[in-house]
Short mmCIF file of C-alpha atoms and ligand atoms in Angstrom, two decimals:
data_model
loop_
_atom_site.label_atom_id
_atom_site.label_comp_id
_atom_site.label_asym_id
_atom_site.label_seq_id
_atom_site.Cartn_x
_atom_site.Cartn_y
_atom_site.Cartn_z
CA MET A 1 22.32 -16.64 -5.96
CA ALA A 2 21.96 -13.63 -4.96
CA ASP A 3 23.71 -13.46 -1.60
CA LEU A 4 20.72 -14.05 1.09
CA PRO A 5 20.96 -12.47 3.70
CA PRO A 6 22.50 -14.66 7.10
CA ASN A 7 19.10 -15.56 9.35
CA VAL A 8 16.83 -16.89 6.48
CA TYR A 9 17.56 -19.70 3.98
CA LYS A 10 15.96 -20.50 0.13
CA LYS A 11 14.02 -23.82 -0.58
CA GLN A 12 12.30 -25.95 -2.97
CA ILE A 13 7.81 -26.47 -1.81
CA THR A 14 5.64 -28.43 -3.26
CA ASN A 15 3.49 -26.66 -5.47
CA ALA A 16 4.73 -23.54 -4.81
CA GLY A 17 8.71 -23.41 -6.05
CA SER A 18 11.15 -21.85 -4.33
CA GLY A 19 9.98 -19.70 -0.45
CA LEU A 20 12.33 -18.46 2.31
CA PHE A 21 12.35 -19.49 5.57
CA ALA A 22 13.41 -17.84 8.75
CA SER A 23 17.16 -20.03 10.07
CA GLU A 24 16.35 -18.91 13.31
CA ALA A 25 13.32 -17.93 15.76
CA VAL A 26 12.33 -14.38 15.14
CA GLU A 27 10.19 -12.06 18.18
CA PRO A 28 7.56 -10.23 17.32
CA GLY A 29 7.46 -6.83 15.22
CA LYS A 30 11.40 -7.62 14.45
CA GLU A 31 13.05 -6.99 11.33
CA VAL A 32 13.93 -10.22 9.60
CA PHE A 33 16.04 -8.37 6.98
CA ARG A 34 16.11 -5.12 4.83
CA ILE A 35 16.87 -4.34 0.80
CA GLU A 36 18.86 -1.10 1.16
CA ARG A 37 18.36 -1.16 -2.80
CA PRO A 38 16.28 -2.91 -4.78
CA LEU A 39 17.15 -3.87 -7.82
CA VAL A 40 14.31 -2.31 -9.78
CA SER A 41 12.11 0.20 -8.64
CA VAL A 42 9.94 2.79 -11.08
CA LEU A 43 7.46 4.75 -9.88
CA ASN A 44 4.16 5.35 -11.42
CA GLN A 45 3.11 7.39 -14.76
CA ASN A 46 1.09 9.80 -12.47
CA HIS A 47 3.61 9.95 -8.94
CA LEU A 48 7.42 11.42 -11.98
CA THR A 49 5.96 14.62 -11.53
CA THR A 50 5.64 14.28 -7.69
CA ALA A 51 7.73 11.86 -5.89
CA CYS A 52 11.68 12.10 -6.65
CA ALA A 53 13.02 8.94 -9.06
CA ASN A 54 15.38 7.79 -6.71
CA CYS A 55 15.23 7.92 -2.72
CA PHE A 56 10.74 7.84 -4.07
CA LEU A 57 10.51 11.18 -0.78
CA TRP A 58 7.05 12.37 -2.25
CA VAL A 59 6.23 16.26 -3.48
CA PRO A 60 2.00 15.77 -2.64
CA GLU A 61 0.73 17.70 -5.28
CA ASN A 62 -1.84 19.35 -2.59
CA ASP A 63 -2.87 18.23 0.84
CA GLU A 64 -6.20 15.59 0.15
CA ASP A 65 -3.39 13.63 -1.32
CA ALA A 66 -1.36 13.75 2.10
CA VAL A 67 -3.56 12.57 4.17
CA GLY A 68 -1.80 8.98 3.97
CA GLY A 69 1.26 11.86 6.61
CA GLY A 70 4.04 12.14 3.42
CA ASN A 71 7.02 9.77 3.84
CA GLY A 72 7.77 11.13 6.96
CA GLY A 73 11.54 12.79 7.35
CA GLU A 74 11.26 15.19 4.68
CA GLU A 75 8.79 18.43 5.07
CA PRO A 76 7.39 17.56 2.02
CA LYS A 77 6.88 20.57 1.40
CA LYS A 78 9.82 22.07 2.27
CA LYS A 79 11.41 20.23 -1.20
CA LYS A 80 11.71 21.22 -4.73
CA LEU A 81 12.22 18.45 -7.41
CA ARG A 82 13.89 19.25 -10.21
CA ALA A 83 13.82 17.30 -13.47
CA CYS A 84 16.34 15.68 -15.31
CA GLN A 85 17.55 18.60 -17.82
CA GLY A 86 17.83 15.15 -20.86
CA CYS A 87 14.21 13.23 -20.18
CA LYS A 88 12.80 15.60 -18.67
CA ILE A 89 10.58 13.31 -17.17
CA VAL A 90 11.81 12.17 -14.21
CA ARG A 91 13.10 14.07 -10.40
CA TYR A 92 15.16 14.63 -8.48
CA CYS A 93 14.96 16.01 -4.85
CA SER A 94 18.34 16.65 -4.54
CA LYS A 95 22.16 16.19 -6.86
CA ASP A 96 22.90 13.81 -4.50
CA CYS A 97 19.73 11.71 -6.08
CA GLN A 98 20.34 12.60 -8.62
CA THR A 99 23.64 11.15 -9.34
CA GLN A 100 23.30 7.68 -7.14
CA SER A 101 19.89 7.61 -10.14
CA TRP A 102 22.21 8.18 -13.69
CA THR A 103 24.92 5.78 -12.10
CA HIS A 104 22.58 3.18 -10.80
CA SER A 105 20.81 3.30 -14.15
CA HIS A 106 19.34 6.36 -15.43
CA ARG A 107 21.97 6.67 -18.04
CA HIS A 108 20.70 4.11 -20.11
CA GLU A 109 17.77 5.65 -20.40
CA CYS A 110 17.49 8.66 -20.01
CA LYS A 111 18.12 9.66 -23.70
CA ILE A 112 15.36 6.82 -25.07
CA PHE A 113 12.99 9.07 -22.55
CA SER A 114 14.09 11.86 -24.16
CA LYS A 115 12.77 10.67 -27.80
CA LEU A 116 9.18 9.24 -25.80
CA TYR A 117 8.84 12.37 -24.21
CA PRO A 118 6.13 13.58 -23.43
CA LYS A 119 4.73 9.70 -22.97
CA VAL A 120 6.29 7.80 -20.73
CA LEU A 121 5.67 3.71 -21.00
CA PRO A 122 3.84 1.73 -18.83
CA ASN A 123 6.23 1.00 -15.88
CA THR A 124 5.69 -3.03 -16.81
CA ALA A 125 8.24 -2.23 -19.92
CA ARG A 126 10.23 0.14 -18.12
CA ILE A 127 10.69 -2.09 -15.49
CA VAL A 128 12.12 -4.92 -18.72
CA MET A 129 13.37 -2.02 -20.53
CA GLN A 130 15.59 -1.63 -17.25
CA LEU A 131 16.81 -4.96 -17.13
CA LEU A 132 18.52 -5.35 -20.73
CA LEU A 133 20.15 -1.92 -20.46
CA ARG A 134 21.39 -2.87 -17.66
CA GLN A 135 22.18 -6.47 -18.74
CA LYS A 136 23.89 -5.38 -21.78
CA ALA A 137 25.90 -2.46 -19.75
CA ASN A 138 27.44 -4.52 -17.13
CA ASN A 139 25.31 -2.85 -14.82
CA LEU A 140 23.92 -5.81 -13.19
CA HIS A 141 24.80 -7.91 -10.45
CA ASP A 142 25.54 -11.46 -12.21
CA SER A 143 24.15 -13.06 -8.69
CA GLU A 144 21.13 -10.25 -8.82
CA TRP A 145 20.22 -11.44 -12.26
CA GLN A 146 20.55 -14.79 -11.91
CA ALA A 147 18.23 -15.13 -9.19
CA PHE A 148 15.67 -12.67 -10.98
CA LEU A 149 15.71 -15.58 -13.18
CA ALA A 150 15.81 -18.70 -11.07
CA LEU A 151 11.73 -16.92 -10.25
CA ARG A 152 8.97 -18.35 -12.35
CA SER A 153 7.38 -16.58 -14.60
CA HIS A 154 3.74 -17.73 -14.63
CA ILE A 155 4.44 -18.04 -18.95
CA ASP A 156 2.36 -20.87 -20.22
CA ASP A 157 0.17 -19.40 -17.87
CA PHE A 158 0.44 -16.06 -19.10
CA ARG A 159 0.00 -17.26 -22.89
CA SER A 160 -3.84 -19.79 -22.04
CA SER A 161 -4.70 -16.75 -19.71
CA GLN A 162 -8.90 -16.41 -19.92
CA ASN A 163 -7.97 -13.26 -18.34
CA SER A 164 -9.54 -9.54 -20.27
CA ASN A 165 -7.94 -6.80 -19.17
CA GLU A 166 -10.91 -5.47 -17.94
CA GLY A 167 -9.99 -4.61 -13.81
CA GLY A 168 -6.22 -4.23 -14.78
CA LEU A 169 -5.24 -7.48 -15.37
CA PRO A 170 -2.84 -8.72 -17.54
CA THR A 171 -3.00 -11.10 -20.37
CA TRP A 172 -1.33 -12.88 -22.79
CA GLN A 173 -1.51 -8.96 -25.18
CA THR A 174 0.12 -7.96 -21.84
CA ILE A 175 3.11 -10.12 -22.14
CA GLU A 176 3.43 -8.87 -25.91
CA LEU A 177 2.70 -5.68 -26.00
CA MET A 178 5.02 -4.36 -23.18
CA SER A 179 7.99 -7.29 -23.86
CA GLN A 180 7.83 -5.31 -27.92
CA ALA A 181 7.86 -2.13 -26.79
CA ALA A 182 11.06 -2.84 -23.67
CA SER A 183 12.57 -4.95 -26.80
CA ASN A 184 12.04 -2.26 -29.30
CA TYR A 185 13.12 0.94 -26.99
CA SER A 186 16.41 -1.08 -25.26
CA GLY A 187 17.88 -1.68 -28.51
CA SER A 188 17.96 -5.81 -27.63
CA LYS A 189 18.90 -7.91 -29.80
CA ARG A 190 17.49 -11.24 -27.06
CA PRO A 191 14.73 -13.03 -28.60
CA MET A 192 11.71 -12.13 -28.02
CA GLN A 193 10.66 -14.97 -25.89
CA PHE A 194 12.98 -14.66 -23.84
CA ILE A 195 12.23 -10.86 -23.53
CA GLN A 196 8.47 -12.53 -22.82
CA THR A 197 9.70 -14.81 -20.16
CA LEU A 198 11.98 -11.16 -18.62
CA THR A 199 7.92 -10.00 -18.94
CA GLY A 200 6.15 -12.84 -16.43
CA ARG A 201 8.72 -12.72 -14.51
CA VAL A 202 8.64 -8.96 -13.37
CA LEU A 203 4.82 -9.50 -13.86
CA VAL A 204 4.05 -12.03 -11.33
CA ASN A 205 7.18 -10.73 -9.54
CA THR A 206 6.50 -7.58 -8.67
CA LEU A 207 5.91 -5.81 -4.89
CA THR A 208 3.93 -2.02 -5.02
CA LEU A 209 6.64 0.61 -3.33
CA THR A 210 5.06 2.86 -1.53
CA THR A 211 4.56 5.76 0.86
CA PRO A 212 6.23 5.10 4.03
CA THR A 213 2.26 5.14 4.93
CA PHE A 214 1.69 3.44 2.75
CA ASP A 215 0.65 5.47 -0.55
CA PRO A 216 1.71 3.92 -3.99
CA LEU A 217 4.05 5.31 -5.91
CA GLY A 218 5.58 2.33 -7.81
CA LEU A 219 6.69 -0.91 -8.67
CA THR A 220 9.96 -2.70 -6.83
CA LEU A 221 11.50 -5.69 -7.16
CA SER A 222 13.88 -7.63 -5.23
CA PRO A 223 14.80 -11.05 -6.32
CA THR A 224 15.61 -11.68 -1.89
CA ALA A 225 12.26 -10.04 -1.81
CA SER A 226 10.38 -11.97 -4.90
CA LEU A 227 10.65 -15.84 -2.65
CA LEU A 228 8.33 -13.96 -0.45
CA ASN A 229 5.14 -17.32 -1.37
CA HIS A 230 1.67 -16.38 -0.53
CA SER A 231 -0.48 -16.22 2.66
CA CYS A 232 -3.87 -15.02 3.64
CA THR A 233 -2.76 -15.01 6.97
CA PRO A 234 1.46 -13.94 7.25
CA ASN A 235 3.97 -14.05 9.80
CA THR A 236 5.85 -10.99 7.51
CA ALA A 237 5.01 -7.19 6.64
CA ILE A 238 6.76 -5.07 4.65
CA THR A 239 7.37 -1.69 4.73
CA TYR A 240 9.91 1.01 3.61
CA SER A 241 12.04 4.50 4.08
CA GLY A 242 12.50 5.57 0.99
CA SER A 243 14.17 2.82 -1.35
CA ARG A 244 14.90 0.24 1.77
CA LEU A 245 12.25 -2.21 1.91
CA THR A 246 12.12 -4.28 5.22
CA VAL A 247 10.83 -7.39 5.89
CA ARG A 248 8.96 -7.16 9.85
CA SER A 249 7.48 -10.28 11.41
CA LEU A 250 3.81 -9.66 12.96
CA CYS A 251 3.43 -12.66 15.38
CA GLU A 252 6.40 -14.78 17.14
CA ILE A 253 8.27 -17.38 13.78
CA PRO A 254 9.51 -20.78 15.14
CA PRO A 255 12.36 -21.24 12.74
CA ASN A 256 12.28 -22.91 9.62
CA THR A 257 9.23 -21.88 9.53
CA GLU A 258 8.81 -20.54 6.27
CA LEU A 259 8.42 -16.29 6.02
CA THR A 260 5.08 -15.48 3.79
CA ILE A 261 3.66 -12.31 3.03
CA SER A 262 0.89 -10.94 1.91
CA TYR A 263 -0.27 -10.48 -1.64
CA ILE A 264 -3.68 -9.84 -1.87
CA ASP A 265 -6.09 -7.87 0.09
CA THR A 266 -6.81 -9.93 2.47
CA THR A 267 -10.15 -8.05 4.07
CA ASN A 268 -12.20 -9.46 0.73
CA ALA A 269 -14.11 -12.18 1.68
CA THR A 270 -11.59 -16.15 1.34
CA SER A 271 -13.67 -17.15 -2.26
CA ILE A 272 -12.75 -13.31 -4.02
CA ARG A 273 -9.43 -13.95 -2.33
CA GLN A 274 -8.66 -17.12 -4.40
CA THR A 275 -10.44 -15.49 -7.53
CA GLU A 276 -7.59 -12.53 -7.06
CA LEU A 277 -4.48 -15.24 -6.62
CA GLN A 278 -5.23 -17.85 -9.57
CA ASP A 279 -5.93 -15.11 -11.84
CA ARG A 280 -2.29 -13.08 -10.80
CA TYR A 281 -0.22 -15.35 -9.40
CA PHE A 282 -1.93 -18.23 -10.86
CA PHE A 283 -2.14 -20.55 -7.60
CA THR A 284 -4.68 -22.09 -5.32
CA CYS A 285 -4.54 -20.55 -1.66
CA THR A 286 -4.40 -24.03 0.93
CA CYS A 287 -3.55 -21.27 3.58
CA PRO A 288 -5.60 -21.65 6.90
CA ALA A 289 -7.35 -19.48 6.25
CA CYS A 290 -8.53 -19.96 2.84
CA SER A 291 -9.03 -23.30 4.08
CA THR A 292 -11.54 -23.12 6.46
CA ASN A 293 -13.25 -20.06 4.31
CA THR A 294 -12.01 -17.39 7.12
CA THR A 295 -11.61 -13.39 7.15
CA ASN A 296 -8.87 -12.82 9.69
CA GLY A 297 -10.80 -15.09 12.23
CA LYS A 298 -13.50 -14.03 11.36
CA PRO A 299 -15.90 -17.18 9.14
CA ASP A 300 -17.25 -16.12 5.77
CA GLU A 301 -20.84 -15.55 5.70
CA LYS A 302 -23.29 -16.60 2.71
CA ASP A 303 -26.74 -14.65 2.02
CA HIS A 304 -29.24 -14.02 -0.83
CA ALA A 305 -29.77 -10.65 1.24
CA PHE A 306 -25.87 -9.71 2.37
CA GLU A 307 -25.74 -10.41 -2.04
CA ALA A 308 -28.24 -8.01 -2.80
CA THR A 309 -26.80 -5.75 -1.57
CA LEU A 310 -23.68 -5.61 -2.42
CA VAL A 311 -24.51 -5.31 -5.48
CA ARG A 312 -26.49 -2.24 -5.04
CA ALA A 313 -23.65 -0.61 -2.45
CA ILE A 314 -21.85 -1.45 -6.28
CA GLU A 315 -23.40 0.66 -7.94
CA LEU A 316 -23.71 3.53 -6.18
CA GLN A 317 -20.44 3.35 -5.88
CA ASN A 318 -19.17 2.70 -9.35
CA SER A 319 -22.07 6.15 -10.05
CA ALA A 320 -20.04 7.83 -7.73
CA SER A 321 -17.00 8.11 -8.71
CA SER A 322 -17.74 9.43 -12.37
CA GLN A 323 -19.23 12.43 -10.01
CA ARG A 324 -17.29 15.07 -8.89
CA PRO A 325 -16.98 14.76 -5.56
CA ASP A 326 -19.96 16.95 -3.32
CA GLN A 327 -22.60 14.99 -5.55
CA ALA A 328 -20.34 11.70 -5.00
CA ALA A 329 -21.17 12.30 -1.24
CA PRO A 330 -24.50 11.36 -0.41
CA LEU A 331 -24.53 8.44 -3.32
CA LEU A 332 -21.36 6.98 -1.12
CA LYS A 333 -23.31 7.79 2.04
CA GLN A 334 -25.66 6.25 0.58
CA ALA A 335 -24.17 2.79 -0.03
CA ILE A 336 -22.94 2.95 3.60
CA ASP A 337 -26.39 2.70 5.02
CA LEU A 338 -27.16 -0.49 3.05
CA PHE A 339 -24.28 -2.16 4.87
CA ALA A 340 -26.65 -1.56 8.07
CA PRO A 341 -27.75 -4.54 9.67
CA TYR A 342 -24.35 -6.13 8.20
CA SER A 343 -21.05 -6.91 10.29
CA PRO A 344 -18.98 -3.45 9.62
CA HIS A 345 -15.85 -5.95 8.48
CA ARG A 346 -17.68 -7.91 6.22
CA GLN A 347 -16.38 -5.83 3.01
CA PRO A 348 -17.20 -4.57 0.57
CA TYR A 349 -18.11 -1.83 3.62
CA ALA A 350 -13.99 -0.74 4.40
CA ALA A 351 -13.74 -0.15 1.46
CA ILE A 352 -16.71 2.09 0.07
CA LEU A 353 -16.57 3.57 3.98
CA HIS A 354 -13.09 5.16 3.37
CA THR A 355 -13.76 6.31 -0.54
CA ALA A 356 -16.64 8.68 1.40
CA PHE A 357 -13.59 8.85 3.74
CA LEU A 358 -11.02 10.04 0.96
CA ASN A 359 -15.02 12.55 -0.83
CA ALA A 360 -14.97 14.13 2.70
CA ILE A 361 -11.21 15.46 3.38
CA SER A 362 -11.41 16.52 -0.53
CA ARG A 363 -14.87 18.16 0.81
CA GLN A 364 -12.33 19.03 3.81
CA ASN A 365 -16.23 17.50 5.91
CA TRP A 366 -14.56 17.12 9.08
CA PRO A 367 -17.35 15.40 10.81
CA ALA A 368 -18.08 13.36 7.76
CA ALA A 369 -14.55 12.14 8.07
CA PHE A 370 -14.01 11.91 10.99
CA THR A 371 -17.01 10.06 10.83
CA TYR A 372 -15.91 7.18 9.25
CA SER A 373 -13.06 7.73 9.89
CA LEU A 374 -14.26 6.37 13.71
CA ARG A 375 -16.83 3.96 12.24
CA ALA A 376 -12.87 2.03 10.59
CA TYR A 377 -10.86 2.72 14.05
CA PHE A 378 -13.47 1.00 16.75
CA TYR A 379 -15.24 -1.53 14.10
CA ILE A 380 -12.58 -2.35 11.49
CA ASP A 381 -9.58 -2.37 11.70
CA ALA A 382 -8.78 -4.40 14.82
CA VAL A 383 -10.58 -6.89 12.67
CA HIS A 384 -8.07 -6.91 10.09
CA TYR A 385 -5.25 -5.61 11.77
CA GLN A 386 -3.69 -7.23 13.66
CA PRO A 387 -1.28 -7.56 16.07
CA ASP A 388 -2.56 -3.26 17.62
CA TRP A 389 0.88 -2.15 16.22
CA HIS A 390 0.59 -4.42 12.51
CA PRO A 391 1.44 -1.69 10.08
CA VAL A 392 -1.73 -0.68 9.12
CA ARG A 393 -3.34 -0.36 11.52
CA ILE A 394 -0.80 2.22 13.23
CA VAL A 395 -0.78 4.12 9.90
CA ARG A 396 -4.51 4.63 10.20
CA LYS A 397 -4.34 5.81 13.75
CA TRP A 398 -1.83 8.13 12.68
CA VAL A 399 -4.06 9.82 9.59
CA LEU A 400 -7.10 9.54 11.80
CA LEU A 401 -4.75 11.37 15.06
CA ARG A 402 -3.77 13.76 12.59
CA LEU A 403 -7.37 14.80 11.77
CA VAL A 404 -8.44 15.05 15.21
CA VAL A 405 -5.69 18.36 15.55
CA GLN A 406 -6.89 19.36 12.59
CA ILE A 407 -10.13 19.53 13.99
CA ALA A 408 -9.24 20.60 17.60
CA GLY A 409 -7.26 23.30 16.19
CA LEU A 410 -11.29 24.16 15.00
CA ALA A 411 -12.59 23.43 17.91
CA SER A 412 -10.37 25.61 19.29
CA GLU A 413 -11.77 28.80 16.92
CA SER A 414 -14.90 28.57 16.92
CA ASP A 415 -14.78 27.44 12.90
CA PRO A 416 -18.74 26.33 12.26
CA SER A 417 -17.39 24.25 10.04
CA VAL A 418 -17.22 21.98 13.08
CA GLU A 419 -19.58 22.29 14.89
CA ALA A 420 -21.61 19.73 14.31
CA LEU A 421 -18.20 17.86 16.55
CA GLN A 422 -18.94 20.24 19.99
CA LYS A 423 -22.29 18.74 20.73
CA PHE A 424 -20.06 15.64 21.93
CA GLY A 425 -17.82 17.43 24.64
CA VAL A 426 -14.93 15.54 23.31
CA ASP A 427 -12.01 16.25 25.06
CA TRP A 428 -9.90 16.25 21.79
CA GLN A 429 -6.32 17.05 23.37
CA ILE A 430 -7.23 13.69 25.00
CA PHE A 431 -8.27 11.13 21.94
CA ALA A 432 -4.72 13.35 20.24
CA MET A 433 -2.13 12.12 23.10
CA SER A 434 -4.70 9.11 23.01
CA LEU A 435 -3.31 7.93 19.78
CA LEU A 436 0.33 9.73 19.35
CA SER A 437 0.80 7.52 22.47
CA ASP A 438 -0.63 4.03 20.80
CA VAL A 439 1.20 5.37 17.30
CA SER A 440 4.19 6.29 19.18
CA GLU A 441 4.75 3.04 21.13
CA GLY A 442 3.77 0.68 17.96
CA ILE A 443 6.26 2.28 15.16
CA PRO A 444 9.07 0.57 16.80
CA LYS A 445 7.94 -2.24 16.20
CA SER A 446 5.83 -2.08 13.23
CA HIS A 447 8.08 0.07 10.77
CA GLY A 448 11.46 0.37 12.89
CA GLU A 449 13.12 3.44 15.15
CA ASP A 450 15.40 4.12 12.14
CA ASN A 451 12.15 4.12 9.32
CA LEU A 452 11.96 7.79 7.99
CA PHE A 453 7.97 7.43 9.13
CA ALA A 454 9.25 7.44 13.01
CA LYS A 455 11.61 9.98 12.44
CA GLU A 456 7.58 12.18 11.32
CA VAL A 457 5.79 10.77 13.84
CA GLU A 458 8.73 12.08 16.38
CA GLY A 459 9.13 15.83 15.12
CA PHE A 460 4.95 16.04 15.07
CA ALA A 461 5.54 14.88 18.92
CA GLY A 462 7.69 18.27 19.19
CA ASP A 463 6.61 20.33 17.33
CA THR A 464 2.80 19.79 18.95
CA GLY A 465 3.89 19.61 22.49
CA MET A 466 2.66 16.51 23.51
CA VAL A 467 6.36 14.44 24.03
CA GLY A 468 6.12 12.67 26.74
CA ARG A 469 2.68 13.66 28.31
CA SER A 470 0.61 10.85 29.03
CA VAL A 471 -2.84 10.31 29.81
CA GLU A 472 -4.44 8.86 33.19
CA SER A 473 -6.84 5.34 31.05
CA ASP A 474 -9.84 6.55 32.75
CA VAL A 475 -9.44 9.80 31.22
CA VAL A 476 -9.12 8.15 27.70
CA GLU A 477 -11.66 5.29 28.03
CA SER A 478 -13.70 8.17 29.45
CA GLU A 479 -13.74 10.16 25.60
CA MET A 480 -14.37 6.71 24.14
CA VAL A 481 -17.44 6.57 25.13
CA LYS A 482 -18.27 9.58 23.33
CA LEU A 483 -16.47 8.66 20.58
CA ARG A 484 -18.23 5.74 20.27
CA ARG A 485 -22.03 7.61 20.10
CA ILE A 486 -20.26 9.56 17.13
CA ALA A 487 -19.61 6.23 15.23
CA GLU A 488 -22.56 4.50 16.16
CA TYR A 489 -24.64 7.82 15.20
CA SER A 490 -27.48 6.77 13.60
CA VAL A 491 -27.42 6.27 10.35
CA LYS A 492 -30.20 9.51 9.43
CA GLU A 493 -29.01 11.30 12.06
CA VAL A 494 -25.38 11.46 9.80
CA LYS A 495 -26.98 13.24 7.52
CA MET A 496 -26.29 16.90 9.25
CA LEU A 497 -22.99 15.26 9.41
CA GLU A 498 -22.83 15.56 5.63
C1 SAM B 501 6.01 -13.44 -6.17
S1 SAM B 501 6.66 -14.80 -6.82
C2 SAM B 501 7.34 -16.03 -5.31
C3 SAM B 501 8.33 -16.77 -5.81
C4 SAM B 501 8.47 -18.44 -6.09
N1 SAM B 501 8.32 -19.41 -5.40
C5 SAM B 501 9.08 -18.49 -6.95
O1 SAM B 501 9.80 -19.76 -7.27
O2 SAM B 501 9.46 -18.27 -7.65
C6 SAM B 501 4.71 -15.97 -6.53
C7 SAM B 501 4.77 -17.10 -7.65
O3 SAM B 501 5.07 -18.10 -6.39
C8 SAM B 501 3.85 -19.06 -6.20
N2 SAM B 501 3.79 -19.00 -4.70
C9 SAM B 501 3.11 -17.59 -3.72
N3 SAM B 501 2.84 -18.21 -2.90
C10 SAM B 501 2.39 -19.31 -3.54
C11 SAM B 501 1.60 -20.45 -2.34
N4 SAM B 501 1.13 -19.97 -0.90
N5 SAM B 501 1.18 -21.04 -2.39
C12 SAM B 501 1.27 -22.03 -4.21
N6 SAM B 501 1.71 -21.28 -4.33
C13 SAM B 501 2.32 -19.74 -4.04
C14 SAM B 501 2.72 -18.58 -7.46
O4 SAM B 501 3.58 -19.75 -8.34
C15 SAM B 501 4.22 -17.38 -7.68
O5 SAM B 501 2.85 -16.35 -8.72
#
């Protein structure tokens, strides 16, 4: 077995295979364990040119891609990535990263990537191929390999699955194609059946590799973290800092409690969550939320009028996705307006709002971006991301803070692009300081003080001169009244902001 961290143990659970349990009590917002370098991590194809293939420092190609704030620590624009001269596929931010990656895995793949250039294998095939090559070359700890082989592959479920690969669901054909590619390019003599079980295991057990601020970068596989089973009300969450994966508690965890994470977007209603878990992971979730048909503490409501609204909104969102940003904006706004009679925490409102926010950022329409972002801040995040230092909530406050700073700068120059917001009389400095204080106070629990994101926030506070400045709560409250007015700005009037 891979050596487990000292404060957790593995145990069999009826109908769920193995799981990880806390051997001692864990307080809220504490690190449960960390994996410095998971067994395999690969970048998505679109990030092979924008992130270091060793430390995963992200160097966004343009500012809109960096709304999540990048990596923390390093100023992304100052770093340059250099392509490996052998394969020209992977890139590195430093010589050290290149050397580490070479020793860890790249020496086995470089020639293969080079032969394929400029084509790149899908990331699942790249993971399986890397495992086969490293195993053959004795460059895998046997304990990690055995721990990986002990995980569920759901190979029979894949074989009999009715999934169609529309929407990116893995199918039996996916297993066959990925396994064939991994086998051919690695030159492995292992039987195809064995390689197919490896592929099934990779599909069921990989986690999304992200920046510290949750921008997806690729896939990661750690046989220890993969032991964490799912709950729609999880007691832990995973964050990354470079290649390091950390599992932190979201609440008080008594000793001998199973540790859980969420595999899916838990803001969706129970029926959607259940379908996704069944289709991707082949199990029926019986967590407290699923058993009571609730979504983050709110009962799932069923009504025909909402269903019709939902269908229309998805249609609008789909047609927006094939348009230029300026043409997509009114369609997205129309979709958002359809939900005016309903509680804002019900999906797909939050998802469409986020798409409209990204669209507004890409058009540099700061008033629209700010309005959408504020609505999420007041009416959505507090429902879906509890406690108030939940890592996703902290990152979203950070994104809002960066937007506020941008608006404050433009407002100080009386820039016409923010004129529509100025009439609300918000003191941008006060809102920025209040957000910064929430983010700075939340990070030790949400991400941990040694996460690169914590360093980025610290640097930002220093650069903007906001270090250690606090604001009286009644002053913040009076700003909140104005801000709520912007967030609640009547649907018709928002036209003006668009
Ligand atoms: C990442 S693995 C977790 C480790 C797994 N239990 C094992 O023993 O290999 C994911 C698989 O674990 C099982 N699983 C995870 N969460 C579950 C849950 N809440 N209820 C039932 N099965 C679950 C499913 O079979 C799922 O495909």
